[in-house]
Amino acid sequence: MKRIRGHRLRYMLGVTVALALWSVTALAADPLKLAATYGDGANPFHLATGSPGELGLLEALAQAFAQQNPATLLWVKAGSGKSLDLLKNRQVDMVMVHAPTAEKKAVTEGWAVEPTLIGSNEFYIVGPKADPAGIQGAQSAADAYRRIAEAKANFITRADNSGTHKKELQIWKQAGIEPGGDWYIPTKDFMTASLKKANEVDGYFMTDSSTWVAEKTNLPNLAVQFRGDPFLVNTYHALVAPSGATAARDIASAFVNFVASEQGQRIISEYGKDRYGEALYQNAEYAQQFVD
């Protein structure tokens, strides 16, 4: 009887150790933190993006797609730079990003395929209502940045290698300025959080128009102070992992095709009108004129 009990104890101990090892291995293999899960279909796929997820557009697209396909969209919240890194490392099946130079490099290097224009918005430079740097009179985004630097007015930078951050750095380069000092305030955070920081410290910040429309009622100290430079148009592309690179890239590719379809494009061009009185995004047909 003692031998049987001893054998059973060793068996249970072995099972416990095995489960513990499996848990550690699983965590190591799948370290992604999901921001949300949309759908309950048998075909899950990982998609990395930032603002389209924050603002609810991704959910609207995923719900419509799930009505036609047995899919589950697993959203990984990341800016464009991080999203592309995840795709390169085969941790996600697709991305929706706004970093044209990095996107082209990804396709050239072969670890991203099927680049598909899906829509656009634009960047606004928002700031204190008194506009202490006088950027309302600026002739370009670079001129606006130059005035902010000369005034040493608080400026919020995401400093996170996102598409927004990449665009910001391009503008500083156009202005011939390397920003730094107490007035240049990094958040290393997403768009909404960075806007709230600008509102808190009476700072300037370059935000996408979609997030501004959705959040402006919560930002009483800020106003749009500069917009309209063609360089501030912000195009979005979807890119997918190459065939065989990830287990779910085929269903991800089907989702891209849906987003680019007439139904998907209608969702994009209408999204936000019912809640905010205006659309948050333009469709791909409009965005095409701004693609190099």
PDB file of N, CA and C in Angstrom, residues 104-141:
ATOM      1  N   LYS A 104       7.952  50.549 -46.619  1.00  0.00           N
ATOM      2  CA  LYS A 104       8.634  50.204 -47.868  1.00  0.00           C
ATOM      3  C   LYS A 104       9.861  49.344 -47.597  1.00  0.00           C
ATOM      4  N   LYS A 105      10.579  49.648 -46.536  1.00  0.00           N
ATOM      5  CA  LYS A 105      11.747  48.850 -46.171  1.00  0.00           C
ATOM      6  C   LYS A 105      11.336  47.430 -45.819  1.00  0.00           C
ATOM      7  N   ALA A 106      10.234  47.287 -45.093  1.00  0.00           N
ATOM      8  CA  ALA A 106       9.748  45.962 -44.699  1.00  0.00           C
ATOM      9  C   ALA A 106       9.420  45.113 -45.919  1.00  0.00           C
ATOM     10  N   VAL A 107       8.779  45.725 -46.907  1.00  0.00           N
ATOM     11  CA  VAL A 107       8.419  44.996 -48.126  1.00  0.00           C
ATOM     12  C   VAL A 107       9.672  44.643 -48.922  1.00  0.00           C
ATOM     13  N   THR A 108      10.603  45.587 -49.021  1.00  0.00           N
ATOM     14  CA  THR A 108      11.846  45.345 -49.757  1.00  0.00           C
ATOM     15  C   THR A 108      12.644  44.208 -49.138  1.00  0.00           C
ATOM     16  N   GLU A 109      12.670  44.156 -47.809  1.00  0.00           N
ATOM     17  CA  GLU A 109      13.427  43.111 -47.115  1.00  0.00           C
ATOM     18  C   GLU A 109      12.697  41.773 -47.100  1.00  0.00           C
ATOM     19  N   GLY A 110      11.425  41.774 -47.472  1.00  0.00           N
ATOM     20  CA  GLY A 110      10.703  40.527 -47.669  1.00  0.00           C
ATOM     21  C   GLY A 110       9.970  39.957 -46.480  1.00  0.00           C
ATOM     22  N   TRP A 111       9.953  40.662 -45.355  1.00  0.00           N
ATOM     23  CA  TRP A 111       9.255  40.115 -44.187  1.00  0.00           C
ATOM     24  C   TRP A 111       7.853  40.703 -44.010  1.00  0.00           C
ATOM     25  N   ALA A 112       7.425  41.506 -44.973  1.00  0.00           N
ATOM     26  CA  ALA A 112       6.047  41.999 -45.025  1.00  0.00           C
ATOM     27  C   ALA A 112       5.607  41.990 -46.481  1.00  0.00           C
ATOM     28  N   VAL A 113       4.354  41.599 -46.719  1.00  0.00           N
ATOM     29  CA  VAL A 113       3.842  41.527 -48.084  1.00  0.00           C
ATOM     30  C   VAL A 113       2.434  42.127 -48.141  1.00  0.00           C
ATOM     31  N   GLU A 114       1.929  42.217 -49.355  1.00  0.00           N
ATOM     32  CA  GLU A 114       0.568  42.701 -49.595  1.00  0.00           C
ATOM     33  C   GLU A 114       0.299  44.088 -48.995  1.00  0.00           C
ATOM     34  N   PRO A 115       1.196  45.065 -49.198  1.00  0.00           N
ATOM     35  CA  PRO A 115       0.915  46.409 -48.676  1.00  0.00           C
ATOM     36  C   PRO A 115      -0.355  46.955 -49.320  1.00  0.00           C
ATOM     37  N   THR A 116      -1.308  47.318 -48.487  1.00  0.00           N
ATOM     38  CA  THR A 116      -2.624  47.719 -48.981  1.00  0.00           C
ATOM     39  C   THR A 116      -3.037  49.039 -48.348  1.00  0.00           C
ATOM     40  N   LEU A 117      -3.243  50.051 -49.165  1.00  0.00           N
ATOM     41  CA  LEU A 117      -3.717  51.343 -48.667  1.00  0.00           C
ATOM     42  C   LEU A 117      -5.147  51.178 -48.163  1.00  0.00           C
ATOM     43  N   ILE A 118      -5.396  51.592 -46.926  1.00  0.00           N
ATOM     44  CA  ILE A 118      -6.732  51.396 -46.362  1.00  0.00           C
ATOM     45  C   ILE A 118      -7.425  52.699 -45.976  1.00  0.00           C
ATOM     46  N   GLY A 119      -6.694  53.816 -45.896  1.00  0.00           N
ATOM     47  CA  GLY A 119      -7.329  55.072 -45.537  1.00  0.00           C
ATOM     48  C   GLY A 119      -6.324  56.099 -45.060  1.00  0.00           C
ATOM     49  N   SER A 120      -6.840  57.179 -44.495  1.00  0.00           N
ATOM     50  CA  SER A 120      -5.953  58.239 -44.014  1.00  0.00           C
ATOM     51  C   SER A 120      -6.676  59.135 -43.018  1.00  0.00           C
ATOM     52  N   ASN A 121      -5.881  59.900 -42.309  1.00  0.00           N
ATOM     53  CA  ASN A 121      -6.354  61.066 -41.581  1.00  0.00           C
ATOM     54  C   ASN A 121      -5.274  62.120 -41.760  1.00  0.00           C
ATOM     55  N   GLU A 122      -5.188  63.091 -40.896  1.00  0.00           N
ATOM     56  CA  GLU A 122      -4.110  64.068 -40.997  1.00  0.00           C
ATOM     57  C   GLU A 122      -3.634  64.437 -39.605  1.00  0.00           C
ATOM     58  N   PHE A 123      -2.486  65.046 -39.559  1.00  0.00           N
ATOM     59  CA  PHE A 123      -1.962  65.516 -38.284  1.00  0.00           C
ATOM     60  C   PHE A 123      -2.335  66.978 -38.072  1.00  0.00           C
ATOM     61  N   TYR A 124      -2.694  67.292 -36.839  1.00  0.00           N
ATOM     62  CA  TYR A 124      -2.886  68.670 -36.396  1.00  0.00           C
ATOM     63  C   TYR A 124      -1.801  68.979 -35.367  1.00  0.00           C
ATOM     64  N   ILE A 125      -1.344  70.216 -35.350  1.00  0.00           N
ATOM     65  CA  ILE A 125      -0.507  70.667 -34.239  1.00  0.00           C
ATOM     66  C   ILE A 125      -1.428  71.442 -33.307  1.00  0.00           C
ATOM     67  N   VAL A 126      -1.679  70.870 -32.153  1.00  0.00           N
ATOM     68  CA  VAL A 126      -2.546  71.521 -31.174  1.00  0.00           C
ATOM     69  C   VAL A 126      -1.672  72.156 -30.104  1.00  0.00           C
ATOM     70  N   GLY A 127      -2.242  73.122 -29.403  1.00  0.00           N
ATOM     71  CA  GLY A 127      -1.474  73.792 -28.371  1.00  0.00           C
ATOM     72  C   GLY A 127      -2.352  74.675 -27.515  1.00  0.00           C
ATOM     73  N   PRO A 128      -1.749  75.395 -26.568  1.00  0.00           N
ATOM     74  CA  PRO A 128      -2.514  76.280 -25.682  1.00  0.00           C
ATOM     75  C   PRO A 128      -3.345  77.275 -26.489  1.00  0.00           C
ATOM     76  N   LYS A 129      -4.516  77.584 -25.984  1.00  0.00           N
ATOM     77  CA  LYS A 129      -5.417  78.477 -26.721  1.00  0.00           C
ATOM     78  C   LYS A 129      -4.807  79.852 -26.968  1.00  0.00           C
ATOM     79  N   ALA A 130      -3.905  80.282 -26.092  1.00  0.00           N
ATOM     80  CA  ALA A 130      -3.257  81.582 -26.280  1.00  0.00           C
ATOM     81  C   ALA A 130      -2.173  81.534 -27.354  1.00  0.00           C
ATOM     82  N   ASP A 131      -1.782  80.344 -27.785  1.00  0.00           N
ATOM     83  CA  ASP A 131      -0.765  80.149 -28.826  1.00  0.00           C
ATOM     84  C   ASP A 131       0.497  80.972 -28.555  1.00  0.00           C
ATOM     85  N   PRO A 132       1.202  80.704 -27.441  1.00  0.00           N
ATOM     86  CA  PRO A 132       2.360  81.523 -27.070  1.00  0.00           C
ATOM     87  C   PRO A 132       3.487  81.517 -28.100  1.00  0.00           C
ATOM     88  N   ALA A 133       3.589  80.480 -28.922  1.00  0.00           N
ATOM     89  CA  ALA A 133       4.644  80.429 -29.937  1.00  0.00           C
ATOM     90  C   ALA A 133       4.204  81.046 -31.262  1.00  0.00           C
ATOM     91  N   GLY A 134       2.949  81.439 -31.356  1.00  0.00           N
ATOM     92  CA  GLY A 134       2.457  82.099 -32.563  1.00  0.00           C
ATOM     93  C   GLY A 134       2.468  81.231 -33.807  1.00  0.00           C
ATOM     94  N   ILE A 135       2.127  79.962 -33.661  1.00  0.00           N
ATOM     95  CA  ILE A 135       2.223  79.070 -34.822  1.00  0.00           C
ATOM     96  C   ILE A 135       1.023  79.181 -35.758  1.00  0.00           C
ATOM     97  N   GLN A 136      -0.017  79.900 -35.347  1.00  0.00           N
ATOM     98  CA  GLN A 136      -1.146  80.088 -36.262  1.00  0.00           C
ATOM     99  C   GLN A 136      -0.716  80.798 -37.537  1.00  0.00           C
ATOM    100  N   GLY A 137       0.320  81.592 -37.445  1.00  0.00           N
ATOM    101  CA  GLY A 137       0.811  82.315 -38.620  1.00  0.00           C
ATOM    102  C   GLY A 137       1.904  81.584 -39.369  1.00  0.00           C
ATOM    103  N   ALA A 138       2.192  80.345 -39.001  1.00  0.00           N
ATOM    104  CA  ALA A 138       3.267  79.586 -39.641  1.00  0.00           C
ATOM    105  C   ALA A 138       2.922  79.253 -41.087  1.00  0.00           C
ATOM    106  N   GLN A 139       3.959  79.159 -41.927  1.00  0.00           N
ATOM    107  CA  GLN A 139       3.780  78.854 -43.343  1.00  0.00           C
ATOM    108  C   GLN A 139       3.844  77.358 -43.632  1.00  0.00           C
ATOM    109  N   SER A 140       4.338  76.583 -42.681  1.00  0.00           N
ATOM    110  CA  SER A 140       4.476  75.141 -42.861  1.00  0.00           C
ATOM    111  C   SER A 140       4.603  74.494 -41.490  1.00  0.00           C
ATOM    112  N   ALA A 141       4.536  73.180 -41.463  1.00  0.00           N
ATOM    113  CA  ALA A 141       4.725  72.475 -40.195  1.00  0.00           C
ATOM    114  C   ALA A 141       6.123  72.728 -39.648  1.00  0.00           C
TER     115      ALA A 141
END
